[in-house]
CSV table of C-alpha atoms in Angstrom, one decimal:
chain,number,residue,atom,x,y,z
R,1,UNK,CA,53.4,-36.3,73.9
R,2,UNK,CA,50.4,-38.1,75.2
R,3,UNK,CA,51.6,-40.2,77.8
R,4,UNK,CA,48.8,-39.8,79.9
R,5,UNK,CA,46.1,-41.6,77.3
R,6,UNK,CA,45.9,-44.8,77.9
R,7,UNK,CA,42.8,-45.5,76.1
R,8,UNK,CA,43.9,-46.0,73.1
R,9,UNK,CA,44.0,-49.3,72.0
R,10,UNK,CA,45.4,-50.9,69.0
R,11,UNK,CA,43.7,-53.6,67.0
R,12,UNK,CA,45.9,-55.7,65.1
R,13,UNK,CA,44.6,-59.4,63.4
R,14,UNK,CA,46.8,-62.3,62.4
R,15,UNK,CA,48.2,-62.6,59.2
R,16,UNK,CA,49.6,-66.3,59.4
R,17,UNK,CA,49.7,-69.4,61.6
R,18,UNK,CA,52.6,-71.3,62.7
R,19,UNK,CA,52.5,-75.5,62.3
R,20,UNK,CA,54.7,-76.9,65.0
R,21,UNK,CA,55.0,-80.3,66.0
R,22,UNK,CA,54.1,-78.5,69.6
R,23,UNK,CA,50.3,-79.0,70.4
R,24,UNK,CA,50.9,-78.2,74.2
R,25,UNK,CA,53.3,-75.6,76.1
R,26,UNK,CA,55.2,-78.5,78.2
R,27,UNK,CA,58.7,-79.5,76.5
R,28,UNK,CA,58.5,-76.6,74.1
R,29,UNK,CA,62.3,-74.9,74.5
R,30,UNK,CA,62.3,-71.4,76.2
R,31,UNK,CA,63.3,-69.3,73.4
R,32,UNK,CA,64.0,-69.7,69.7
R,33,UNK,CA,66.8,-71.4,68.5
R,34,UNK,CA,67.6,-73.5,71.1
R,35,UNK,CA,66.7,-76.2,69.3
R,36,UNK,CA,67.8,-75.8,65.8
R,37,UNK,CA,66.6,-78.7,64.2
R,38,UNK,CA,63.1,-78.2,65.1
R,39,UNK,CA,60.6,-78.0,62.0
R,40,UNK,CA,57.6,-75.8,61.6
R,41,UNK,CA,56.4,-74.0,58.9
R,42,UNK,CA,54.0,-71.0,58.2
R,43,UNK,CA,50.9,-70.6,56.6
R,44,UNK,CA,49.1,-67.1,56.0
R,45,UNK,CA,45.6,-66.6,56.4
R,46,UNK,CA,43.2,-65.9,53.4
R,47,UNK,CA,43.8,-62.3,53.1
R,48,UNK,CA,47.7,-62.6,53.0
R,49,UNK,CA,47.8,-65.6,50.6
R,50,UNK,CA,49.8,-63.6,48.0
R,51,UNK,CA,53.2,-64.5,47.0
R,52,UNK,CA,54.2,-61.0,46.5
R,53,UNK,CA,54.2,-60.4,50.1
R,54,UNK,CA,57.7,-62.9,50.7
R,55,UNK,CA,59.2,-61.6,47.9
R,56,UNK,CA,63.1,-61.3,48.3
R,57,UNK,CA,62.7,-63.2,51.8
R,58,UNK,CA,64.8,-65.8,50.6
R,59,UNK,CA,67.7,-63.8,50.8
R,60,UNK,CA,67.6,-63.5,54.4
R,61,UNK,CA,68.8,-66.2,56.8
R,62,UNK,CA,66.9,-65.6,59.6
R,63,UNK,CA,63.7,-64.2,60.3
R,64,UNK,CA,61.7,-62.4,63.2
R,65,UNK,CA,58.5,-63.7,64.6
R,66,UNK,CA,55.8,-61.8,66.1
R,67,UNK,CA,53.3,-63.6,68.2
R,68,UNK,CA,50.8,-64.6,70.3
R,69,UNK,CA,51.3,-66.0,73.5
R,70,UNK,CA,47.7,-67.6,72.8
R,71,UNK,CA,46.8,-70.1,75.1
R,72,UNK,CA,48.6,-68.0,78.2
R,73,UNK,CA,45.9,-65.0,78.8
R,74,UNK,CA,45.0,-64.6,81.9
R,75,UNK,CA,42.6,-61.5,82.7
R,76,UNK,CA,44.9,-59.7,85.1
R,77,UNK,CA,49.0,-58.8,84.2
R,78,UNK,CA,51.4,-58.9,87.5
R,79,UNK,CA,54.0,-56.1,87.8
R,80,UNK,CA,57.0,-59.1,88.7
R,81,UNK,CA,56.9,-62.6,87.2
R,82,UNK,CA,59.0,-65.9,88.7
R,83,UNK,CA,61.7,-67.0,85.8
R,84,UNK,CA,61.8,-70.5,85.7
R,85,UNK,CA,65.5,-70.4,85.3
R,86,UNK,CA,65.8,-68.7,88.5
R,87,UNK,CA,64.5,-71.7,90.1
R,88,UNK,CA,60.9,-70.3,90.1
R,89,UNK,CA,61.2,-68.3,93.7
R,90,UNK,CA,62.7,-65.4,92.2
R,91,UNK,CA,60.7,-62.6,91.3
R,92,UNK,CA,61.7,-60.4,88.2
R,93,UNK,CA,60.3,-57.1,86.6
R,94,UNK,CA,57.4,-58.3,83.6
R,95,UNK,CA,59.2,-56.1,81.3
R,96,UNK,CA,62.9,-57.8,82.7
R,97,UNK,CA,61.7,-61.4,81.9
R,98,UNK,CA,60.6,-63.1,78.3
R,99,UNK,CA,57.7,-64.2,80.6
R,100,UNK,CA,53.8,-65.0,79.0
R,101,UNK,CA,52.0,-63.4,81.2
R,102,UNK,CA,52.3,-60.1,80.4
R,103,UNK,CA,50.0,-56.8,79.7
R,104,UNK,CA,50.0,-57.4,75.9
R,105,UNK,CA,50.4,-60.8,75.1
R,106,UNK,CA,53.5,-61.0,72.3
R,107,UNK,CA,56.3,-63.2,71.6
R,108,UNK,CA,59.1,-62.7,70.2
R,109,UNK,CA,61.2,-65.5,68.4
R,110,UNK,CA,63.7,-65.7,65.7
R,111,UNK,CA,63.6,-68.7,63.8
R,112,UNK,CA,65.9,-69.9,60.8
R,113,UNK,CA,64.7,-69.7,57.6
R,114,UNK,CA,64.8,-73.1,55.3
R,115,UNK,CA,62.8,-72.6,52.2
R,116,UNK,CA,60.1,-69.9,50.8
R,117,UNK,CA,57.3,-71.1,48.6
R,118,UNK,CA,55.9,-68.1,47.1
R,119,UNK,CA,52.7,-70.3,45.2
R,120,UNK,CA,51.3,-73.4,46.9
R,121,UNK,CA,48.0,-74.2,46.8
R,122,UNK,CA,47.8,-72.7,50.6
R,123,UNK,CA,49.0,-69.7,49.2
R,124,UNK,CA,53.1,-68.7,50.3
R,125,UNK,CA,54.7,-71.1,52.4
R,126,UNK,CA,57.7,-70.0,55.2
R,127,UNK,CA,59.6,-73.6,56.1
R,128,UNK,CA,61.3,-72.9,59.5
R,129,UNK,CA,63.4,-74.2,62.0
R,130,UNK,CA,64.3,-73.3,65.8
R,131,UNK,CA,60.8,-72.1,66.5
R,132,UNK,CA,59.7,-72.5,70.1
R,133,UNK,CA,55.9,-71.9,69.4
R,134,UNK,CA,53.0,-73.7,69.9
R,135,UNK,CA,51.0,-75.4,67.2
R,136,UNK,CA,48.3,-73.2,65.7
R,137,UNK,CA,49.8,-70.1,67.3
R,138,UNK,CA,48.8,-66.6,65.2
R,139,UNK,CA,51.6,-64.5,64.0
R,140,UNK,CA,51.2,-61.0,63.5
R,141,UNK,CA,54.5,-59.7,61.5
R,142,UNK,CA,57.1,-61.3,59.9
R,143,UNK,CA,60.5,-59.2,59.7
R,144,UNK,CA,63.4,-60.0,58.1
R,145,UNK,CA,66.5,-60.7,60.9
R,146,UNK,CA,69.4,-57.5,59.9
R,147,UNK,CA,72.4,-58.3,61.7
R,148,UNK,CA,74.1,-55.0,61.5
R,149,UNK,CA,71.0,-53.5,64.0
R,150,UNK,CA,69.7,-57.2,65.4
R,151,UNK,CA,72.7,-58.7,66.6
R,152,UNK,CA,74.6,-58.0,69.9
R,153,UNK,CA,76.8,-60.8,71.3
R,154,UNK,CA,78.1,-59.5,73.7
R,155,UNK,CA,74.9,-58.0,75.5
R,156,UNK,CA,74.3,-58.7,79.0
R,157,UNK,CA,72.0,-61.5,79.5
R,158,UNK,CA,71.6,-61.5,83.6
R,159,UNK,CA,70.4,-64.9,84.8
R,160,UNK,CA,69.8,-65.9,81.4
R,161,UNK,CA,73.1,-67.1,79.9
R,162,UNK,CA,72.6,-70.1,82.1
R,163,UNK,CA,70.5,-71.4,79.7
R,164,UNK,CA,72.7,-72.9,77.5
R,165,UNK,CA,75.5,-74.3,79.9
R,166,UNK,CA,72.3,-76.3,81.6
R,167,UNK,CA,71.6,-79.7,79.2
R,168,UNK,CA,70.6,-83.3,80.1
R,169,UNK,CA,72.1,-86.3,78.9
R,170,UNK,CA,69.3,-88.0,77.4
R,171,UNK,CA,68.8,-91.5,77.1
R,172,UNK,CA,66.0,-93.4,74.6
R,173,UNK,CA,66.4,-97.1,73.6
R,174,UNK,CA,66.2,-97.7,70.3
R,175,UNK,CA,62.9,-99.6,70.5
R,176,UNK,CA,61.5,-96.2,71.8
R,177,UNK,CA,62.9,-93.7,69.5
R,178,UNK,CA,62.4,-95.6,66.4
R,179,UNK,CA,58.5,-95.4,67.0
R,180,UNK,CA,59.1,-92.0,66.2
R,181,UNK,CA,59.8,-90.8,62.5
R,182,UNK,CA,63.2,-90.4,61.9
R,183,UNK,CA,63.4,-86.9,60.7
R,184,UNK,CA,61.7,-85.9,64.3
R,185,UNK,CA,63.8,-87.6,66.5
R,186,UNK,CA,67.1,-85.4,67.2
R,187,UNK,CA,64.9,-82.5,67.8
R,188,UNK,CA,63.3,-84.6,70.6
R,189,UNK,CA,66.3,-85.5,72.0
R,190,UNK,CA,67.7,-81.8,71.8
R,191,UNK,CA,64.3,-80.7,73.4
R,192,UNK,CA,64.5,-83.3,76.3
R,193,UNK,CA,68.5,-82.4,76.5
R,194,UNK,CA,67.1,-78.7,77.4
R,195,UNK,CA,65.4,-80.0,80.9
R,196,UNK,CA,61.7,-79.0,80.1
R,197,UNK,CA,60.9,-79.4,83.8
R,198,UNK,CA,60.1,-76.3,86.1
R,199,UNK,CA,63.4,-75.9,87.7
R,200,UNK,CA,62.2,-76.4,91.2
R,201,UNK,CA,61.1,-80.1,90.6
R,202,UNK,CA,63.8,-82.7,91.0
R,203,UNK,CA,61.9,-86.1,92.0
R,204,UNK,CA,63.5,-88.8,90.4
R,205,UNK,CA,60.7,-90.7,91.1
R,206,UNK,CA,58.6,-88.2,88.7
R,207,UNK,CA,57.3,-89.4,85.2
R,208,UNK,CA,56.8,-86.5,83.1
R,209,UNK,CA,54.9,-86.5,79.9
R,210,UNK,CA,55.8,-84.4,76.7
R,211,UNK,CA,53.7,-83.9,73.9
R,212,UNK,CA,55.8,-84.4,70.4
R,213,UNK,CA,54.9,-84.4,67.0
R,214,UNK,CA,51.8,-86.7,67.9
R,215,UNK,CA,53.6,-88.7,70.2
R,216,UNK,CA,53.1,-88.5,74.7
R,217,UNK,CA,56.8,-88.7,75.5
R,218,UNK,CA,57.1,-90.2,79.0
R,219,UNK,CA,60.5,-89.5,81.0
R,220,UNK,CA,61.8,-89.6,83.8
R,221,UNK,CA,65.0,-87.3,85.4
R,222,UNK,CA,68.0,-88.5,88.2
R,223,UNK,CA,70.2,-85.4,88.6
R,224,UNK,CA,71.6,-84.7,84.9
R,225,UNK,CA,70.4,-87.4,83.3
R,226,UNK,CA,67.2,-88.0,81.9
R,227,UNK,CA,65.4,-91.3,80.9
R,228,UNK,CA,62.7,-91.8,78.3
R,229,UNK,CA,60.7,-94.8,79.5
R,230,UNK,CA,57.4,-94.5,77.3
R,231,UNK,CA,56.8,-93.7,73.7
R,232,UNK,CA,52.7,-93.3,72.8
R,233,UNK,CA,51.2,-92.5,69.5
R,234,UNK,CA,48.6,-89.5,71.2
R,235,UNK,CA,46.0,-90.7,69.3
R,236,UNK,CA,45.6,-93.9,71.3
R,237,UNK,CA,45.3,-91.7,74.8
R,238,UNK,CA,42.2,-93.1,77.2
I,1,UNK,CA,44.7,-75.3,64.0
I,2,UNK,CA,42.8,-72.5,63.0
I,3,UNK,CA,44.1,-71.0,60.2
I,4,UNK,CA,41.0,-70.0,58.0
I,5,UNK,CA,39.8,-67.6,60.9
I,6,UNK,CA,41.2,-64.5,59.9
I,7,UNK,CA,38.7,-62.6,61.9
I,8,UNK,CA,40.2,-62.7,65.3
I,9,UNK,CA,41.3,-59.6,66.5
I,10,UNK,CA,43.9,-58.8,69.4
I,11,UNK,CA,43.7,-55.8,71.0
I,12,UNK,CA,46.8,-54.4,73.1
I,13,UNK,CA,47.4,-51.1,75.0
I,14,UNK,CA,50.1,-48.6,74.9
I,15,UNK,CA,52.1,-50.0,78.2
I,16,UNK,CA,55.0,-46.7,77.7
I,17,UNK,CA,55.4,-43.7,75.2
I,18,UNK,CA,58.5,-42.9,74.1
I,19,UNK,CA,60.6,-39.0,74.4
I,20,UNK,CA,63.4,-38.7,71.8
I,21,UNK,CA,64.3,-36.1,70.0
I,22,UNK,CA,62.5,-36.8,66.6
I,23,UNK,CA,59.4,-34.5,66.2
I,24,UNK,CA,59.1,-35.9,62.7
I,25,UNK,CA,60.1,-39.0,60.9
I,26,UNK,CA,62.5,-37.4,58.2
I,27,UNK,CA,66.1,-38.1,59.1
I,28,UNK,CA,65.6,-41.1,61.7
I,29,UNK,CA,68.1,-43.5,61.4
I,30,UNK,CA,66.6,-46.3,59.4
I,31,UNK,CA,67.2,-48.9,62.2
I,32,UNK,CA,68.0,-48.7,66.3
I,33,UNK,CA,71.8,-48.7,67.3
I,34,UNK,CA,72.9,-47.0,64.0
I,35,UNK,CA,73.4,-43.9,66.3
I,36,UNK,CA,74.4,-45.3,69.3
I,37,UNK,CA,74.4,-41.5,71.2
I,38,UNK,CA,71.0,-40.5,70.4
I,39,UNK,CA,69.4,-40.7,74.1
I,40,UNK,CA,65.7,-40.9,74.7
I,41,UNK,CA,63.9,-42.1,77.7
I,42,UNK,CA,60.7,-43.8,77.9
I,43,UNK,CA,58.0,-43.1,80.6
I,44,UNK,CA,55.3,-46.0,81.6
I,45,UNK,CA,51.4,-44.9,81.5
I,46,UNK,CA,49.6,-44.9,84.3
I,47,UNK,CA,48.5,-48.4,84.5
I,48,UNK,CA,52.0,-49.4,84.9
I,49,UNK,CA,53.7,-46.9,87.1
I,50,UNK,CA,54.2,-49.5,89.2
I,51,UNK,CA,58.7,-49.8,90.0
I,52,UNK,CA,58.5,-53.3,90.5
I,53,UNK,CA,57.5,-53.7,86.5
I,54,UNK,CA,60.9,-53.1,85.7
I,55,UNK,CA,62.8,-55.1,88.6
I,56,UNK,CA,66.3,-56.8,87.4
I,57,UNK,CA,65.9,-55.3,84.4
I,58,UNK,CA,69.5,-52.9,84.9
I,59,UNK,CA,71.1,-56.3,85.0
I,60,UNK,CA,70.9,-56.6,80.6
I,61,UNK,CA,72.8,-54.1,78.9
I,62,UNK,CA,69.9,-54.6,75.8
I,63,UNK,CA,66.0,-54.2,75.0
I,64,UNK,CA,63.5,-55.2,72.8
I,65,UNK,CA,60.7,-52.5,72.3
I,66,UNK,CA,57.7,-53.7,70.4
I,67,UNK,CA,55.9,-50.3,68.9
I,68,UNK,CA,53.4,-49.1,66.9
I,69,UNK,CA,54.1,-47.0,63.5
I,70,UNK,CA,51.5,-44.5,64.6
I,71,UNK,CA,52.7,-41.9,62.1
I,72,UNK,CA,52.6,-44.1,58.9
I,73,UNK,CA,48.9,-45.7,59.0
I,74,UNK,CA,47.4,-46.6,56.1
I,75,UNK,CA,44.2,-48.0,55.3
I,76,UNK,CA,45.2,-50.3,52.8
I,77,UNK,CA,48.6,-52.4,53.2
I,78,UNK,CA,50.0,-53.4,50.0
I,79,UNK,CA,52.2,-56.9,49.2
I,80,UNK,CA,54.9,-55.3,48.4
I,81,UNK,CA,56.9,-52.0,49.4
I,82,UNK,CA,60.3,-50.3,48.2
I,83,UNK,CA,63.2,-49.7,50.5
I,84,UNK,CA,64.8,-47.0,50.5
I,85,UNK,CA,68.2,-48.9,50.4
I,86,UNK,CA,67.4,-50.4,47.0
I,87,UNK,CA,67.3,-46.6,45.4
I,88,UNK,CA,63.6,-47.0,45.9
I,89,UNK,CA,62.6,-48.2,42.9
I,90,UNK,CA,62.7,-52.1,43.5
I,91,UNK,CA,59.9,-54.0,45.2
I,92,UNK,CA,60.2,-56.3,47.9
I,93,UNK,CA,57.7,-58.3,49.8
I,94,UNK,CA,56.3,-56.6,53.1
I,95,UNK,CA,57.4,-59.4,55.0
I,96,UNK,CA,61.3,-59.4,53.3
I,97,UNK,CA,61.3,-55.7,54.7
I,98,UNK,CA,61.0,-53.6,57.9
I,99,UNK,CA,58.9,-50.6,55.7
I,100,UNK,CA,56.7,-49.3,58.0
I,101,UNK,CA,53.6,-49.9,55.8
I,102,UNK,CA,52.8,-53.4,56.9
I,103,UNK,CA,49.0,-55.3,57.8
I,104,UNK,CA,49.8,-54.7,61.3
I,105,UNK,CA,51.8,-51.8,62.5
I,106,UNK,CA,54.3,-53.2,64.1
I,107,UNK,CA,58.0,-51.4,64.8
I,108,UNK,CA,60.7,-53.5,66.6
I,109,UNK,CA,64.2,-51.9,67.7
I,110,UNK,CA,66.8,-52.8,70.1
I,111,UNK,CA,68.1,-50.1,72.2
I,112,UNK,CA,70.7,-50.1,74.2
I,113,UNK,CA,69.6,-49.0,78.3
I,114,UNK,CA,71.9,-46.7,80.0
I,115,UNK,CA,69.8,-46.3,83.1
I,116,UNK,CA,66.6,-47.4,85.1
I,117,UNK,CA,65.4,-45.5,87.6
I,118,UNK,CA,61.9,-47.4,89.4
I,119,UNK,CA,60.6,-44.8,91.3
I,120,UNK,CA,60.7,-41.5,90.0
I,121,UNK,CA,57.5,-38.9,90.1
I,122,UNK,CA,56.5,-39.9,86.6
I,123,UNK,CA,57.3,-43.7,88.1
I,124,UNK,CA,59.4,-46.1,86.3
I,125,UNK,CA,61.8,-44.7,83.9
I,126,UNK,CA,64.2,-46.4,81.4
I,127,UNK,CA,66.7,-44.1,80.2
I,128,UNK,CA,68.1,-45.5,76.8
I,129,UNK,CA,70.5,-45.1,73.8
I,130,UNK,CA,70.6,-45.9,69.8
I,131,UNK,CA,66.5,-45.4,69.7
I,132,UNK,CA,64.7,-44.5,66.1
I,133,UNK,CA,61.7,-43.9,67.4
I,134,UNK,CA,59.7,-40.6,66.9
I,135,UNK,CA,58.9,-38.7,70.1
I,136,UNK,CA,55.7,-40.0,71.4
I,137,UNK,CA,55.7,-43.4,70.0
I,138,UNK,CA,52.8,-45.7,72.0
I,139,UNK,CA,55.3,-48.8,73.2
I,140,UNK,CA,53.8,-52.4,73.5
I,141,UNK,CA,56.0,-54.2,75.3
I,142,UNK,CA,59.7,-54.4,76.5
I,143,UNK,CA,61.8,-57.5,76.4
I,144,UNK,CA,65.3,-58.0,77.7
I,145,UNK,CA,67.8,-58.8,75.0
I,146,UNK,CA,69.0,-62.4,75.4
I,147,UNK,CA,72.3,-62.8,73.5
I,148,UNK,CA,71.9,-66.9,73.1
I,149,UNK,CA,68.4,-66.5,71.7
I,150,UNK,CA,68.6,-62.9,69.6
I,151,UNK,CA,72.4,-62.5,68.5
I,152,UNK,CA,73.5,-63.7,65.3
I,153,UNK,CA,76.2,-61.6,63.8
I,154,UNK,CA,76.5,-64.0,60.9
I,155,UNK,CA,72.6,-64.1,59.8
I,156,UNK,CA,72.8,-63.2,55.4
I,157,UNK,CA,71.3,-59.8,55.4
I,158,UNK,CA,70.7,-59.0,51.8
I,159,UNK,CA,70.7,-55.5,51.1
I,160,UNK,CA,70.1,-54.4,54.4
I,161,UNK,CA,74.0,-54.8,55.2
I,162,UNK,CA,74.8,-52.1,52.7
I,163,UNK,CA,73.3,-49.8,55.5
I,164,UNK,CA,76.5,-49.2,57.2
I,165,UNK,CA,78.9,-48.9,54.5
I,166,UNK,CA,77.2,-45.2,52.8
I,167,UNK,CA,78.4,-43.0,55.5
I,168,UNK,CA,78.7,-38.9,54.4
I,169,UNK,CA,81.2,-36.9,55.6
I,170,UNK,CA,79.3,-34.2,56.9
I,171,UNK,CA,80.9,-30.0,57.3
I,172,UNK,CA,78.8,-28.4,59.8
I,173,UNK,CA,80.6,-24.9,61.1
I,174,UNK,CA,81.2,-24.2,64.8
I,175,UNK,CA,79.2,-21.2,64.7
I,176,UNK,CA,76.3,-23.8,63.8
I,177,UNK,CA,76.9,-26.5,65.7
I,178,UNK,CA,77.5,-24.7,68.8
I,179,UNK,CA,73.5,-23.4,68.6
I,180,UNK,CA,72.7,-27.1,69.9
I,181,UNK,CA,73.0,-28.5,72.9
I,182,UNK,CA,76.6,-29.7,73.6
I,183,UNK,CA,75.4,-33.2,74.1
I,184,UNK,CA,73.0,-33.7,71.3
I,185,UNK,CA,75.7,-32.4,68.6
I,186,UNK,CA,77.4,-35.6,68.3
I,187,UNK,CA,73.8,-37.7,67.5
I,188,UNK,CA,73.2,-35.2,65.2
I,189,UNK,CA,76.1,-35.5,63.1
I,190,UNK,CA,76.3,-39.1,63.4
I,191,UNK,CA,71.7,-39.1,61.8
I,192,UNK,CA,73.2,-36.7,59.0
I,193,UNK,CA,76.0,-38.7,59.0
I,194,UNK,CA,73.6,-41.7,57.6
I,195,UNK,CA,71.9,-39.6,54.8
I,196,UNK,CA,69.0,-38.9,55.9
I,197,UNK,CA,67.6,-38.9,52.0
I,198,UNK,CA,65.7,-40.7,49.9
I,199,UNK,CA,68.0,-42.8,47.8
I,200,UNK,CA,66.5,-41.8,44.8
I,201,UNK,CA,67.6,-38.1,45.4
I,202,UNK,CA,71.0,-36.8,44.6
I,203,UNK,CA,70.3,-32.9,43.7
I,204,UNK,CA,73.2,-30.6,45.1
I,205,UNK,CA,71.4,-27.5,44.9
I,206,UNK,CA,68.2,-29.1,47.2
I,207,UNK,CA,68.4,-27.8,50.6
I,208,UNK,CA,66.5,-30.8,53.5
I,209,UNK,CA,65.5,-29.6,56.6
I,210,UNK,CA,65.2,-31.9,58.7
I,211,UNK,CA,63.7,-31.7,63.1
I,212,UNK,CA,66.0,-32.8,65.7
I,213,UNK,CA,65.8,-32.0,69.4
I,214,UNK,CA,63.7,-28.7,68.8
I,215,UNK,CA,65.7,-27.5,66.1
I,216,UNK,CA,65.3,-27.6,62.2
I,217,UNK,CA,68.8,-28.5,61.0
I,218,UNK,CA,68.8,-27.6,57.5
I,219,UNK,CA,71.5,-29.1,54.5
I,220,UNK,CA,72.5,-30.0,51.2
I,221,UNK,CA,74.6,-32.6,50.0
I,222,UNK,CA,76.7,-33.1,47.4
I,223,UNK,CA,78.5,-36.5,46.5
I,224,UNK,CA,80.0,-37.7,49.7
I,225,UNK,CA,80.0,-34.3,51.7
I,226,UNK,CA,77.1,-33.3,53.4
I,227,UNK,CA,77.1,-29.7,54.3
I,228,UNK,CA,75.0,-28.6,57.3
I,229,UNK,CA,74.1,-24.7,56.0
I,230,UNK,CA,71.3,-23.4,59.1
I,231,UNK,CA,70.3,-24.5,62.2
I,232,UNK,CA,67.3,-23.0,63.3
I,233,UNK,CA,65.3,-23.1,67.1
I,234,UNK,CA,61.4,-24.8,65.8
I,235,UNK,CA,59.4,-22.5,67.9
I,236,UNK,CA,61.0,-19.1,65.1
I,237,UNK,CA,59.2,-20.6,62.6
I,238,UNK,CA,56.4,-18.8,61.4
């Protein structure tokens, strides 16, 4: 045992990057699968660009994602963290929360998988759904879900069970949502339904704005519903 | 996106070792919770003996560990690897497998926790079950289990879900068994239990040794029946 060497670091480089319709962390659902109709899919860097290495993937469902919480290092880790689904005043062990901020900085996420392209011109393809990462974020091992050792329904999940029973009812005219393309739209509405706010703000006064699939979402929130008032291509920001 | 720069590193740190009763790799159960006795406890290094790390986290029966493969580096990594579960003579992609040879070394189990105990002398301590994780394995991080995100008993597992169905009927005599510590016998029938083999191997007359818990349990198997013939204390050999 050499639990007193701490000096040993290891190195470990990306072998793909994810393509969400994400490009910032505000909106983006708390853990995979939440959102199941969400679309993303994976490209590998140079080096991996061989089909052989998704070989058989296909004949898994579901997939584990190991990744970088990229745009969330901070030079110094914090022994407790503040869940947002405990309001944000609660303070929780680092390694007792899914939190960023954390001594290394990995996510974990299981995503569904849709399709495997073994040979495109980009080299193999993983299409996705459920993924709660942002674009351009660098995964570092792909592992193939096995229920038999992976899945445990019944586990204790503390505070955050809540997460599901919590969900907006969200409400977009027409003339809004149909500036957005159609195959993007229910996962908007599922994200909004999920209450991307922190969980201490509740001014109904309050325009928020989500960035979607190249579009500035604006919304508003009155108790437990929520009100999309602006639709903006991002492109025609300032 | 950044997805043609392949040369970004990220470095992480040990944040725990792991104790379990594994001193070599032969004979651990091929996934965590397979052997839902086997106890082992993990102890935080120095940087984070700090009891608040770990706050709340007794209130989710399961955890995430992300670890390294220390054992099984290789310079190279190669596209494609053989599981043992297909007889080892099949390839599959790296990334349609959990082999340990992979671009980055990457292990992830979920292990049940039996206890947490913040402050001890050796600070924090997380005293869990179902591990298959050699003794002294560098953790990365710990996650809580969260059962709406992470559990899907009904994800298509390929040939991974033939993993529980092969179970051996293992003979081990009294006089034997009694040699090991009452409350590691059970774990120890339940790994041999497993077949701890290579699939490829099915010679009756070969006798395995394999390490567990300081002793090397030694055995032969014929069909179905596994027959545990010594049990010998490590430190007699040579």
């Amino acid at each position: 045992m050499k639990c007193e060497n701490t000096s040993v670091m290891l190195s470990i480089k990306p072998i793909a990057y994810i393509h969400s319709d994400f490009s910032e962390k505000f909106g983006i659902p708390r853990q995979s699968g939440l959102v199941d109709s969400l679309q993303a899919k994976i490209i590998f860097t140079k080096e991996f660009r061989n089909g052989d290495c998704i070989r058989g993937i296909e004949e898994f469902s579901h997939l584990w994602l190991i990744w970088e919480f990229s745009k969330n290092q901070r030079d110094k880790w914090t022994p407790t963290v503040r869940p947002p689904r405990l309001g944000g005043n609660k303070r929780k062990g680092v390694f007792a929360s899914r939190a960023p901020f954390r001594p290394n900085p990995l996510g974990l996420s299981c995503v569904r998988l849709e399709k495997a392209v073994p040979n495109s011109p980009e080299g193999p393809i993983l299409y996705v759904s459920g993924a709660d990462l942002l674009d351009g974020t660098p995964i570092y091992d792909i592992k193939p879900y096995l229920s038999f050792a992976d899945a445990h329904p019944d586990a204790l999940g503390s505070f955050s069970t809540k997460a599901l029973e919590h969900r907006l009812n969200v409400h977009c005219e027409d003339a809004l949502l149909h500036l957005i393309p159609k195959e993007k739209r229910q996962s908007l509405l599922d994200c909004l339904s999920l209450d991307p706010r922190p969980s201490y703000q509740h001014d109904p006064e309050r325009i928020y704005g989500m960035q979607y699939a190249g579009f500035d979402i604006h919304f508003s929130v009155n108790a437990n519903d929520l009100f999309v008032t602006e639709v903006i291509p991002s492109h025609e920001k300032q």
